[in-house]
């Protein structure tokens, strides 16, 4: 299927220069949510981000949404595949110094979110991760929403 080349939030960035961050997003039939997730990644300031969408055979427009956002698509096997397996595939293909694991329903809250996490990692070289997710559960609607500090 069609694939986009490695993407960056900065169009002038060379594909030969490794990005600072690779965002890895496992997907399967989540076009509507993915569009919002990718839009929030693309507006990040002061950081070069490669976006990898690891898709397990979506049929709903997920791949088109990823391509429209300039993401590179990696095809994951449907049999036996799950999100953790897809994340591993993305990590292996990542070119960034840091990997940002993002689910398709995670919407970053503002344009400086990634840069602030990088600042934490730069100041604390021994750190392996920054800012875990919290979730708000809406039992009436049977869904949870990620809250990203």
mmCIF file of N, CA and C in Angstrom:
data_model
loop_
_atom_site.group_PDB
_atom_site.id
_atom_site.type_symbol
_atom_site.label_atom_id
_atom_site.label_comp_id
_atom_site.label_asym_id
_atom_site.label_seq_id
_atom_site.Cartn_x
_atom_site.Cartn_y
_atom_site.Cartn_z
ATOM 1 N N UNK A 1 0.820 -1.185 0.000
ATOM 2 C CA UNK A 1 0.000 0.000 0.000
ATOM 3 C C UNK A 1 0.859 1.241 0.000
ATOM 4 N N UNK A 2 0.247 2.427 -0.085
ATOM 5 C CA UNK A 2 1.013 3.658 -0.141
ATOM 6 C C UNK A 2 1.683 3.948 1.188
ATOM 7 N N UNK A 3 2.855 4.531 1.100
ATOM 8 C CA UNK A 3 3.575 4.915 2.299
ATOM 9 C C UNK A 3 4.105 6.317 2.128
ATOM 10 N N UNK A 4 4.067 7.089 3.173
ATOM 11 C CA UNK A 4 4.690 8.403 3.165
ATOM 12 C C UNK A 4 6.111 8.241 3.668
ATOM 13 N N UNK A 5 6.963 9.140 3.246
ATOM 14 C CA UNK A 5 8.326 9.101 3.755
ATOM 15 C C UNK A 5 8.321 9.585 5.194
ATOM 16 N N UNK A 6 9.456 9.455 5.873
ATOM 17 C CA UNK A 6 9.546 9.930 7.247
ATOM 18 C C UNK A 6 9.089 11.376 7.315
ATOM 19 N N UNK A 7 8.334 11.737 8.315
ATOM 20 C CA UNK A 7 7.768 13.072 8.364
ATOM 21 C C UNK A 7 8.383 13.881 9.476
ATOM 22 N N UNK A 8 8.176 15.150 9.395
ATOM 23 C CA UNK A 8 8.666 16.065 10.400
ATOM 24 C C UNK A 8 7.666 17.178 10.559
ATOM 25 N N UNK A 9 7.586 17.734 11.742
ATOM 26 C CA UNK A 9 6.741 18.901 11.946
ATOM 27 C C UNK A 9 7.373 20.119 11.308
ATOM 28 N N UNK A 10 8.616 20.027 10.905
ATOM 29 C CA UNK A 10 9.311 21.116 10.249
ATOM 30 C C UNK A 10 9.597 20.692 8.810
ATOM 31 N N UNK A 11 8.863 21.237 7.821
ATOM 32 C CA UNK A 11 9.009 20.798 6.440
ATOM 33 C C UNK A 11 10.417 20.958 5.881
ATOM 34 N N UNK A 12 11.195 21.928 6.408
ATOM 35 C CA UNK A 12 12.526 22.147 5.863
ATOM 36 C C UNK A 12 13.547 21.127 6.366
ATOM 37 N N UNK A 13 13.183 20.289 7.328
ATOM 38 C CA UNK A 13 14.109 19.307 7.878
ATOM 39 C C UNK A 13 14.460 18.259 6.828
ATOM 40 N N UNK A 14 15.714 17.884 6.813
ATOM 41 C CA UNK A 14 16.186 16.894 5.866
ATOM 42 C C UNK A 14 15.856 15.487 6.350
ATOM 43 N N UNK A 15 15.423 14.597 5.431
ATOM 44 C CA UNK A 15 15.168 13.218 5.847
ATOM 45 C C UNK A 15 16.455 12.492 6.259
ATOM 46 N N UNK A 16 17.620 13.082 5.952
ATOM 47 C CA UNK A 16 18.888 12.456 6.321
ATOM 48 C C UNK A 16 19.300 12.790 7.748
ATOM 49 N N UNK A 17 18.691 13.818 8.330
ATOM 50 C CA UNK A 17 18.995 14.207 9.698
ATOM 51 C C UNK A 17 17.978 13.551 10.621
ATOM 52 N N UNK A 18 18.473 12.824 11.620
ATOM 53 C CA UNK A 18 17.565 12.121 12.529
ATOM 54 C C UNK A 18 16.747 13.132 13.331
ATOM 55 N N UNK A 19 15.457 12.877 13.490
ATOM 56 C CA UNK A 19 14.614 13.761 14.297
ATOM 57 C C UNK A 19 14.939 13.602 15.776
ATOM 58 N N UNK A 20 14.591 14.581 16.581
ATOM 59 C CA UNK A 20 14.823 14.493 18.030
ATOM 60 C C UNK A 20 13.882 13.461 18.652
ATOM 61 N N UNK A 21 12.637 13.418 18.157
ATOM 62 C CA UNK A 21 11.612 12.548 18.728
ATOM 63 C C UNK A 21 10.925 11.770 17.615
ATOM 64 N N UNK A 22 10.643 10.501 17.890
ATOM 65 C CA UNK A 22 9.770 9.714 17.023
ATOM 66 C C UNK A 22 8.523 9.390 17.825
ATOM 67 N N UNK A 23 7.368 9.776 17.287
ATOM 68 C CA UNK A 23 6.081 9.420 17.891
ATOM 69 C C UNK A 23 5.611 8.131 17.231
ATOM 70 N N UNK A 24 5.368 7.110 18.032
ATOM 71 C CA UNK A 24 4.911 5.805 17.547
ATOM 72 C C UNK A 24 3.448 5.640 17.962
ATOM 73 N N UNK A 25 2.582 5.427 16.960
ATOM 74 C CA UNK A 25 1.149 5.335 17.215
ATOM 75 C C UNK A 25 0.609 4.028 16.628
ATOM 76 N N UNK A 26 0.213 3.060 17.473
ATOM 77 C CA UNK A 26 -0.418 1.838 16.954
ATOM 78 C C UNK A 26 -1.864 2.139 16.586
ATOM 79 N N UNK A 27 -2.316 1.610 15.448
ATOM 80 C CA UNK A 27 -3.690 1.902 15.004
ATOM 81 C C UNK A 27 -4.391 0.671 14.447
ATOM 82 N N UNK A 28 -5.705 0.709 14.558
ATOM 83 C CA UNK A 28 -6.589 -0.210 13.852
ATOM 84 C C UNK A 28 -7.987 0.425 13.832
ATOM 85 N N UNK A 29 -8.414 0.853 12.656
ATOM 86 C CA UNK A 29 -9.738 1.461 12.448
ATOM 87 C C UNK A 29 -10.055 2.559 13.462
ATOM 88 N N UNK A 30 -9.244 3.596 13.445
ATOM 89 C CA UNK A 30 -9.445 4.704 14.383
ATOM 90 C C UNK A 30 -9.238 6.054 13.685
ATOM 91 N N UNK A 31 -9.744 6.173 12.464
ATOM 92 C CA UNK A 31 -9.494 7.362 11.651
ATOM 93 C C UNK A 31 -9.910 8.662 12.331
ATOM 94 N N UNK A 32 -11.083 8.700 12.944
ATOM 95 C CA UNK A 32 -11.575 9.947 13.534
ATOM 96 C C UNK A 32 -10.678 10.395 14.688
ATOM 97 N N UNK A 33 -10.398 9.489 15.601
ATOM 98 C CA UNK A 33 -9.535 9.830 16.730
ATOM 99 C C UNK A 33 -8.116 10.141 16.279
ATOM 100 N N UNK A 34 -7.623 9.383 15.327
ATOM 101 C CA UNK A 34 -6.249 9.558 14.876
ATOM 102 C C UNK A 34 -6.032 10.950 14.299
ATOM 103 N N UNK A 35 -6.993 11.471 13.581
ATOM 104 C CA UNK A 35 -6.847 12.806 13.004
ATOM 105 C C UNK A 35 -6.582 13.853 14.068
ATOM 106 N N UNK A 36 -7.297 13.792 15.179
ATOM 107 C CA UNK A 36 -7.103 14.748 16.283
ATOM 108 C C UNK A 36 -5.744 14.533 16.950
ATOM 109 N N UNK A 37 -5.374 13.289 17.131
ATOM 110 C CA UNK A 37 -4.080 12.953 17.731
ATOM 111 C C UNK A 37 -2.936 13.514 16.876
ATOM 112 N N UNK A 38 -2.993 13.281 15.576
ATOM 113 C CA UNK A 38 -1.937 13.733 14.670
ATOM 114 C C UNK A 38 -1.889 15.254 14.590
ATOM 115 N N UNK A 39 -3.045 15.900 14.591
ATOM 116 C CA UNK A 39 -3.071 17.361 14.560
ATOM 117 C C UNK A 39 -2.351 17.933 15.780
ATOM 118 N N UNK A 40 -2.569 17.326 16.945
ATOM 119 C CA UNK A 40 -1.917 17.790 18.166
ATOM 120 C C UNK A 40 -0.400 17.557 18.116
ATOM 121 N N UNK A 41 0.043 16.501 17.474
ATOM 122 C CA UNK A 41 1.477 16.256 17.315
ATOM 123 C C UNK A 41 2.101 17.252 16.344
ATOM 124 N N UNK A 42 1.403 17.541 15.272
ATOM 125 C CA UNK A 42 1.961 18.411 14.233
ATOM 126 C C UNK A 42 2.116 19.860 14.676
ATOM 127 N N UNK A 43 1.403 20.310 15.694
ATOM 128 C CA UNK A 43 1.537 21.703 16.129
ATOM 129 C C UNK A 43 2.603 21.882 17.212
ATOM 130 N N UNK A 44 3.292 20.819 17.582
ATOM 131 C CA UNK A 44 4.313 20.920 18.620
ATOM 132 C C UNK A 44 5.419 21.873 18.176
ATOM 133 N N UNK A 45 5.848 22.738 19.077
ATOM 134 C CA UNK A 45 6.864 23.757 18.791
ATOM 135 C C UNK A 45 8.220 23.345 19.351
ATOM 136 N N UNK A 46 9.260 23.826 18.695
ATOM 137 C CA UNK A 46 10.646 23.683 19.160
ATOM 138 C C UNK A 46 11.121 22.242 19.249
ATOM 139 N N UNK A 47 10.574 21.385 18.410
ATOM 140 C CA UNK A 47 11.024 19.989 18.393
ATOM 141 C C UNK A 47 10.728 19.382 17.020
ATOM 142 N N UNK A 48 11.667 18.606 16.530
ATOM 143 C CA UNK A 48 11.516 17.905 15.253
ATOM 144 C C UNK A 48 10.942 16.523 15.561
ATOM 145 N N UNK A 49 9.765 16.215 15.017
ATOM 146 C CA UNK A 49 9.078 14.958 15.330
ATOM 147 C C UNK A 49 8.850 14.138 14.065
ATOM 148 N N UNK A 50 9.306 12.904 14.102
ATOM 149 C CA UNK A 50 8.970 11.914 13.078
ATOM 150 C C UNK A 50 7.725 11.195 13.584
ATOM 151 N N UNK A 51 6.723 11.021 12.734
ATOM 152 C CA UNK A 51 5.498 10.345 13.149
ATOM 153 C C UNK A 51 5.399 9.008 12.431
ATOM 154 N N UNK A 52 5.350 7.920 13.213
ATOM 155 C CA UNK A 52 5.186 6.572 12.664
ATOM 156 C C UNK A 52 3.828 6.035 13.112
ATOM 157 N N UNK A 53 3.006 5.678 12.153
ATOM 158 C CA UNK A 53 1.727 5.039 12.437
ATOM 159 C C UNK A 53 1.895 3.567 12.086
ATOM 160 N N UNK A 54 1.726 2.707 13.082
ATOM 161 C CA UNK A 54 1.878 1.267 12.878
ATOM 162 C C UNK A 54 0.463 0.697 12.800
ATOM 163 N N UNK A 55 0.033 0.398 11.582
ATOM 164 C CA UNK A 55 -1.363 0.039 11.346
ATOM 165 C C UNK A 55 -1.544 -1.458 11.123
ATOM 166 N N UNK A 56 -2.590 -2.009 11.747
ATOM 167 C CA UNK A 56 -2.874 -3.450 11.671
ATOM 168 C C UNK A 56 -4.002 -3.750 10.693
ATOM 169 N N UNK A 57 -3.981 -3.120 9.526
ATOM 170 C CA UNK A 57 -4.951 -3.455 8.481
ATOM 171 C C UNK A 57 -6.248 -2.679 8.538
ATOM 172 N N UNK A 58 -6.202 -1.423 8.909
ATOM 173 C CA UNK A 58 -7.422 -0.610 8.996
ATOM 174 C C UNK A 58 -8.143 -0.526 7.654
ATOM 175 N N UNK A 59 -9.461 -0.421 7.730
ATOM 176 C CA UNK A 59 -10.293 -0.305 6.526
ATOM 177 C C UNK A 59 -11.190 0.929 6.568
ATOM 178 N N UNK A 60 -10.975 1.824 7.538
ATOM 179 C CA UNK A 60 -11.892 2.945 7.763
ATOM 180 C C UNK A 60 -11.331 4.316 7.408
ATOM 181 N N UNK A 61 -10.204 4.405 6.777
ATOM 182 C CA UNK A 61 -9.616 5.703 6.473
ATOM 183 C C UNK A 61 -8.475 6.081 7.404
ATOM 184 N N UNK A 62 -8.109 5.185 8.298
ATOM 185 C CA UNK A 62 -6.992 5.452 9.213
ATOM 186 C C UNK A 62 -5.711 5.738 8.438
ATOM 187 N N UNK A 63 -5.418 4.907 7.467
ATOM 188 C CA UNK A 63 -4.188 5.079 6.673
ATOM 189 C C UNK A 63 -4.199 6.418 5.929
ATOM 190 N N UNK A 64 -5.348 6.790 5.379
ATOM 191 C CA UNK A 64 -5.444 8.053 4.657
ATOM 192 C C UNK A 64 -5.224 9.233 5.610
ATOM 193 N N UNK A 65 -5.774 9.152 6.825
ATOM 194 C CA UNK A 65 -5.577 10.213 7.817
ATOM 195 C C UNK A 65 -4.093 10.335 8.156
ATOM 196 N N UNK A 66 -3.419 9.196 8.299
ATOM 197 C CA UNK A 66 -1.989 9.206 8.612
ATOM 198 C C UNK A 66 -1.185 9.834 7.477
ATOM 199 N N UNK A 67 -1.477 9.435 6.264
ATOM 200 C CA UNK A 67 -0.762 9.986 5.112
ATOM 201 C C UNK A 67 -1.016 11.487 4.978
ATOM 202 N N UNK A 68 -2.245 11.902 5.193
ATOM 203 C CA UNK A 68 -2.604 13.312 5.105
ATOM 204 C C UNK A 68 -1.793 14.142 6.108
ATOM 205 N N UNK A 69 -1.497 13.577 7.255
ATOM 206 C CA UNK A 69 -0.727 14.270 8.292
ATOM 207 C C UNK A 69 0.781 14.151 8.073
ATOM 208 N N UNK A 70 1.192 13.449 7.040
ATOM 209 C CA UNK A 70 2.618 13.312 6.762
ATOM 210 C C UNK A 70 3.309 12.216 7.540
ATOM 211 N N UNK A 71 2.542 11.307 8.110
ATOM 212 C CA UNK A 71 3.129 10.209 8.883
ATOM 213 C C UNK A 71 3.670 9.125 7.957
ATOM 214 N N UNK A 72 4.632 8.398 8.459
ATOM 215 C CA UNK A 72 5.104 7.201 7.766
ATOM 216 C C UNK A 72 4.293 6.033 8.308
ATOM 217 N N UNK A 73 3.807 5.181 7.427
ATOM 218 C CA UNK A 73 2.982 4.047 7.844
ATOM 219 C C UNK A 73 3.812 2.771 7.810
ATOM 220 N N UNK A 74 3.708 2.014 8.873
ATOM 221 C CA UNK A 74 4.313 0.689 8.946
ATOM 222 C C UNK A 74 3.166 -0.296 9.046
ATOM 223 N N UNK A 75 3.180 -1.306 8.212
ATOM 224 C CA UNK A 75 2.109 -2.300 8.221
ATOM 225 C C UNK A 75 2.421 -3.391 9.228
ATOM 226 N N UNK A 76 1.475 -3.611 10.128
ATOM 227 C CA UNK A 76 1.621 -4.647 11.154
ATOM 228 C C UNK A 76 0.749 -5.836 10.768
ATOM 229 N N UNK A 77 1.185 -7.049 11.096
ATOM 230 C CA UNK A 77 0.338 -8.214 10.824
ATOM 231 C C UNK A 77 -0.898 -8.207 11.705
ATOM 232 N N UNK A 78 -2.019 -8.615 11.145
ATOM 233 C CA UNK A 78 -3.255 -8.662 11.929
ATOM 234 C C UNK A 78 -3.285 -9.877 12.836
ATOM 235 N N UNK A 79 -2.781 -10.995 12.360
ATOM 236 C CA UNK A 79 -2.845 -12.210 13.163
ATOM 237 C C UNK A 79 -1.856 -12.131 14.311
ATOM 238 N N UNK A 80 -2.365 -12.241 15.510
ATOM 239 C CA UNK A 80 -1.513 -12.251 16.685
ATOM 240 C C UNK A 80 -0.973 -10.890 17.073
ATOM 241 N N UNK A 81 -1.209 -9.868 16.250
ATOM 242 C CA UNK A 81 -0.700 -8.544 16.575
ATOM 243 C C UNK A 81 -1.570 -7.865 17.611
ATOM 244 N N UNK A 82 -0.970 -7.048 18.421
ATOM 245 C CA UNK A 82 -1.707 -6.228 19.363
ATOM 246 C C UNK A 82 -0.974 -4.904 19.485
ATOM 247 N N UNK A 83 -1.509 -3.969 20.268
ATOM 248 C CA UNK A 83 -0.892 -2.647 20.351
ATOM 249 C C UNK A 83 0.541 -2.694 20.875
ATOM 250 N N UNK A 84 0.810 -3.553 21.832
ATOM 251 C CA UNK A 84 2.179 -3.624 22.360
ATOM 252 C C UNK A 84 3.139 -4.140 21.286
ATOM 253 N N UNK A 85 2.692 -5.113 20.513
ATOM 254 C CA UNK A 85 3.509 -5.619 19.408
ATOM 255 C C UNK A 85 3.737 -4.512 18.383
ATOM 256 N N UNK A 86 2.676 -3.759 18.069
ATOM 257 C CA UNK A 86 2.782 -2.657 17.117
ATOM 258 C C UNK A 86 3.757 -1.591 17.629
ATOM 259 N N UNK A 87 3.694 -1.279 18.918
ATOM 260 C CA UNK A 87 4.627 -0.295 19.487
ATOM 261 C C UNK A 87 6.059 -0.773 19.314
ATOM 262 N N UNK A 88 6.294 -2.063 19.560
ATOM 263 C CA UNK A 88 7.631 -2.619 19.369
ATOM 264 C C UNK A 88 8.107 -2.483 17.935
ATOM 265 N N UNK A 89 7.209 -2.725 16.979
ATOM 266 C CA UNK A 89 7.564 -2.546 15.566
ATOM 267 C C UNK A 89 7.974 -1.102 15.304
ATOM 268 N N UNK A 90 7.202 -0.162 15.854
ATOM 269 C CA UNK A 90 7.505 1.243 15.655
ATOM 270 C C UNK A 90 8.819 1.658 16.294
ATOM 271 N N UNK A 91 9.077 1.158 17.491
ATOM 272 C CA UNK A 91 10.330 1.479 18.181
ATOM 273 C C UNK A 91 11.518 1.003 17.348
ATOM 274 N N UNK A 92 11.405 -0.183 16.763
ATOM 275 C CA UNK A 92 12.502 -0.710 15.936
ATOM 276 C C UNK A 92 12.755 0.162 14.700
ATOM 277 N N UNK A 93 11.713 0.812 14.177
ATOM 278 C CA UNK A 93 11.846 1.651 12.981
ATOM 279 C C UNK A 93 12.132 3.115 13.304
ATOM 280 N N UNK A 94 12.059 3.497 14.564
ATOM 281 C CA UNK A 94 12.214 4.898 14.963
ATOM 282 C C UNK A 94 13.615 5.410 14.663
ATOM 283 N N UNK A 95 13.680 6.647 14.190
ATOM 284 C CA UNK A 95 14.967 7.288 13.930
ATOM 285 C C UNK A 95 15.296 8.338 14.975
ATOM 286 N N UNK A 96 14.341 8.686 15.834
ATOM 287 C CA UNK A 96 14.537 9.745 16.819
ATOM 288 C C UNK A 96 15.434 9.346 17.975
ATOM 289 N N UNK A 97 15.989 10.353 18.610
ATOM 290 C CA UNK A 97 16.789 10.152 19.814
ATOM 291 C C UNK A 97 15.900 9.630 20.952
ATOM 292 N N UNK A 98 14.655 10.135 20.991
ATOM 293 C CA UNK A 98 13.675 9.715 21.987
ATOM 294 C C UNK A 98 12.449 9.170 21.276
ATOM 295 N N UNK A 99 11.747 8.247 21.931
ATOM 296 C CA UNK A 99 10.504 7.685 21.383
ATOM 297 C C UNK A 99 9.353 8.113 22.280
ATOM 298 N N UNK A 100 8.304 8.621 21.643
ATOM 299 C CA UNK A 100 7.081 9.014 22.323
ATOM 300 C C UNK A 100 6.005 8.008 21.927
ATOM 301 N N UNK A 101 5.551 7.203 22.891
ATOM 302 C CA UNK A 101 4.502 6.220 22.614
ATOM 303 C C UNK A 101 3.151 6.893 22.827
ATOM 304 N N UNK A 102 2.351 6.916 21.771
ATOM 305 C CA UNK A 102 1.081 7.625 21.791
ATOM 306 C C UNK A 102 -0.002 6.694 21.256
ATOM 307 N N UNK A 103 -1.120 6.601 21.963
ATOM 308 C CA UNK A 103 -2.272 5.873 21.427
ATOM 309 C C UNK A 103 -3.099 6.848 20.593
ATOM 310 N N UNK A 104 -3.881 6.330 19.671
ATOM 311 C CA UNK A 104 -4.623 7.184 18.739
ATOM 312 C C UNK A 104 -5.642 8.080 19.426
ATOM 313 N N UNK A 105 -6.016 7.766 20.667
ATOM 314 C CA UNK A 105 -6.973 8.616 21.381
ATOM 315 C C UNK A 105 -6.291 9.576 22.352
ATOM 316 N N UNK A 106 -4.963 9.667 22.296
ATOM 317 C CA UNK A 106 -4.230 10.623 23.127
ATOM 318 C C UNK A 106 -4.094 11.936 22.363
ATOM 319 N N UNK A 107 -4.623 13.002 22.924
ATOM 320 C CA UNK A 107 -4.544 14.325 22.315
ATOM 321 C C UNK A 107 -3.647 15.180 23.211
ATOM 322 N N UNK A 108 -2.497 15.571 22.711
ATOM 323 C CA UNK A 108 -1.594 16.395 23.513
ATOM 324 C C UNK A 108 -2.277 17.731 23.806
ATOM 325 N N UNK A 109 -2.134 18.247 25.032
ATOM 326 C CA UNK A 109 -2.934 19.404 25.449
ATOM 327 C C UNK A 109 -2.519 20.752 24.882
ATOM 328 N N UNK A 110 -1.250 20.893 24.468
ATOM 329 C CA UNK A 110 -0.826 22.189 23.947
ATOM 330 C C UNK A 110 0.434 22.021 23.109
ATOM 331 N N UNK A 111 0.833 23.079 22.456
ATOM 332 C CA UNK A 111 1.932 23.025 21.487
ATOM 333 C C UNK A 111 3.321 22.896 22.107
ATOM 334 N N UNK A 112 3.431 23.022 23.403
ATOM 335 C CA UNK A 112 4.727 22.904 24.053
ATOM 336 C C UNK A 112 4.911 21.640 24.866
ATOM 337 N N UNK A 113 3.931 20.729 24.805
ATOM 338 C CA UNK A 113 3.952 19.548 25.660
ATOM 339 C C UNK A 113 5.198 18.689 25.440
ATOM 340 N N UNK A 114 5.529 18.385 24.193
ATOM 341 C CA UNK A 114 6.686 17.521 23.918
ATOM 342 C C UNK A 114 7.981 18.232 24.319
ATOM 343 N N UNK A 115 8.106 19.511 24.004
ATOM 344 C CA UNK A 115 9.328 20.247 24.341
ATOM 345 C C UNK A 115 9.556 20.275 25.855
ATOM 346 N N UNK A 116 8.488 20.412 26.636
ATOM 347 C CA UNK A 116 8.652 20.393 28.098
ATOM 348 C C UNK A 116 9.165 19.039 28.576
ATOM 349 N N UNK A 117 8.670 17.946 27.998
ATOM 350 C CA UNK A 117 9.157 16.614 28.393
ATOM 351 C C UNK A 117 10.614 16.448 28.013
ATOM 352 N N UNK A 118 11.002 16.951 26.841
ATOM 353 C CA UNK A 118 12.405 16.869 26.439
ATOM 354 C C UNK A 118 13.285 17.664 27.396
ATOM 355 N N UNK A 119 12.776 18.809 27.855
ATOM 356 C CA UNK A 119 13.520 19.594 28.835
ATOM 357 C C UNK A 119 13.781 18.804 30.103
ATOM 358 N N UNK A 120 12.776 18.083 30.565
ATOM 359 C CA UNK A 120 12.947 17.233 31.747
ATOM 360 C C UNK A 120 14.001 16.163 31.499
ATOM 361 N N UNK A 121 13.941 15.533 30.351
ATOM 362 C CA UNK A 121 14.904 14.480 30.041
ATOM 363 C C UNK A 121 16.311 15.045 29.878
ATOM 364 N N UNK A 122 16.418 16.242 29.287
ATOM 365 C CA UNK A 122 17.733 16.868 29.131
ATOM 366 C C UNK A 122 18.342 17.241 30.486
ATOM 367 N N UNK A 123 17.511 17.728 31.400
ATOM 368 C CA UNK A 123 18.005 18.146 32.720
ATOM 369 C C UNK A 123 18.321 16.956 33.627
ATOM 370 N N UNK A 124 17.672 15.840 33.396
ATOM 371 C CA UNK A 124 17.847 14.649 34.235
ATOM 372 C C UNK A 124 18.267 13.490 33.339
ATOM 373 N N UNK A 125 19.522 13.468 32.962
ATOM 374 C CA UNK A 125 20.033 12.501 31.999
ATOM 375 C C UNK A 125 19.773 11.052 32.355
ATOM 376 N N UNK A 126 19.594 10.770 33.640
ATOM 377 C CA UNK A 126 19.352 9.389 34.049
ATOM 378 C C UNK A 126 17.894 8.978 33.870
ATOM 379 N N UNK A 127 17.022 9.936 33.567
ATOM 380 C CA UNK A 127 15.588 9.630 33.430
ATOM 381 C C UNK A 127 15.336 8.809 32.176
ATOM 382 N N UNK A 128 14.413 7.877 32.288
ATOM 383 C CA UNK A 128 14.029 7.049 31.146
ATOM 384 C C UNK A 128 12.669 7.429 30.606
ATOM 385 N N UNK A 129 11.879 8.168 31.373
ATOM 386 C CA UNK A 129 10.535 8.542 30.934
ATOM 387 C C UNK A 129 10.120 9.822 31.642
ATOM 388 N N UNK A 130 9.161 10.511 31.038
ATOM 389 C CA UNK A 130 8.638 11.734 31.646
ATOM 390 C C UNK A 130 7.126 11.768 31.462
ATOM 391 N N UNK A 131 6.410 12.170 32.503
ATOM 392 C CA UNK A 131 4.959 12.394 32.479
ATOM 393 C C UNK A 131 4.111 11.200 32.061
ATOM 394 N N UNK A 132 3.814 10.335 32.995
ATOM 395 C CA UNK A 132 2.871 9.256 32.676
ATOM 396 C C UNK A 132 1.475 9.824 32.460
ATOM 397 N N UNK A 133 0.665 9.079 31.774
ATOM 398 C CA UNK A 133 -0.719 9.479 31.519
ATOM 399 C C UNK A 133 -1.602 9.205 32.720
ATOM 400 N N UNK A 134 -2.644 9.989 32.856
ATOM 401 C CA UNK A 134 -3.719 9.721 33.797
ATOM 402 C C UNK A 134 -4.990 9.644 32.959
ATOM 403 N N UNK A 135 -5.994 8.967 33.454
ATOM 404 C CA UNK A 135 -7.245 8.818 32.707
ATOM 405 C C UNK A 135 -8.428 9.289 33.530
ATOM 406 N N UNK A 136 -9.384 9.895 32.855
ATOM 407 C CA UNK A 136 -10.660 10.256 33.456
ATOM 408 C C UNK A 136 -11.681 9.261 32.889
ATOM 409 N N UNK A 137 -12.383 8.580 33.763
ATOM 410 C CA UNK A 137 -13.335 7.561 33.334
ATOM 411 C C UNK A 137 -14.747 8.134 33.389
ATOM 412 N N UNK A 138 -15.461 8.005 32.288
ATOM 413 C CA UNK A 138 -16.862 8.417 32.199
ATOM 414 C C UNK A 138 -17.678 7.133 32.112
ATOM 415 N N UNK A 139 -18.174 6.663 33.242
ATOM 416 C CA UNK A 139 -18.871 5.375 33.276
ATOM 417 C C UNK A 139 -20.174 5.406 32.489
ATOM 418 N N UNK A 140 -20.847 6.542 32.468
ATOM 419 C CA UNK A 140 -22.112 6.636 31.737
ATOM 420 C C UNK A 140 -21.895 6.429 30.237
ATOM 421 N N UNK A 141 -20.799 6.949 29.731
ATOM 422 C CA UNK A 141 -20.515 6.810 28.291
ATOM 423 C C UNK A 141 -19.622 5.618 27.989
ATOM 424 N N UNK A 142 -19.186 4.938 29.036
ATOM 425 C CA UNK A 142 -18.320 3.761 28.894
ATOM 426 C C UNK A 142 -17.050 4.078 28.100
ATOM 427 N N UNK A 143 -16.378 5.157 28.501
ATOM 428 C CA UNK A 143 -15.139 5.489 27.833
ATOM 429 C C UNK A 143 -14.215 6.195 28.815
ATOM 430 N N UNK A 144 -12.943 6.217 28.466
ATOM 431 C CA UNK A 144 -11.976 6.935 29.274
ATOM 432 C C UNK A 144 -11.263 7.937 28.373
ATOM 433 N N UNK A 145 -10.817 9.020 28.953
ATOM 434 C CA UNK A 145 -10.108 10.062 28.224
ATOM 435 C C UNK A 145 -8.743 10.253 28.869
ATOM 436 N N UNK A 146 -7.718 10.262 28.064
ATOM 437 C CA UNK A 146 -6.369 10.488 28.587
ATOM 438 C C UNK A 146 -6.219 11.935 29.002
ATOM 439 N N UNK A 147 -5.624 12.145 30.154
ATOM 440 C CA UNK A 147 -5.325 13.487 30.647
ATOM 441 C C UNK A 147 -3.812 13.604 30.657
ATOM 442 N N UNK A 148 -3.286 14.465 29.838
ATOM 443 C CA UNK A 148 -1.839 14.610 29.730
ATOM 444 C C UNK A 148 -1.417 15.883 30.446
ATOM 445 N N UNK A 149 -0.688 15.761 31.559
ATOM 446 C CA UNK A 149 -0.287 16.956 32.321
ATOM 447 C C UNK A 149 0.671 17.834 31.530
#
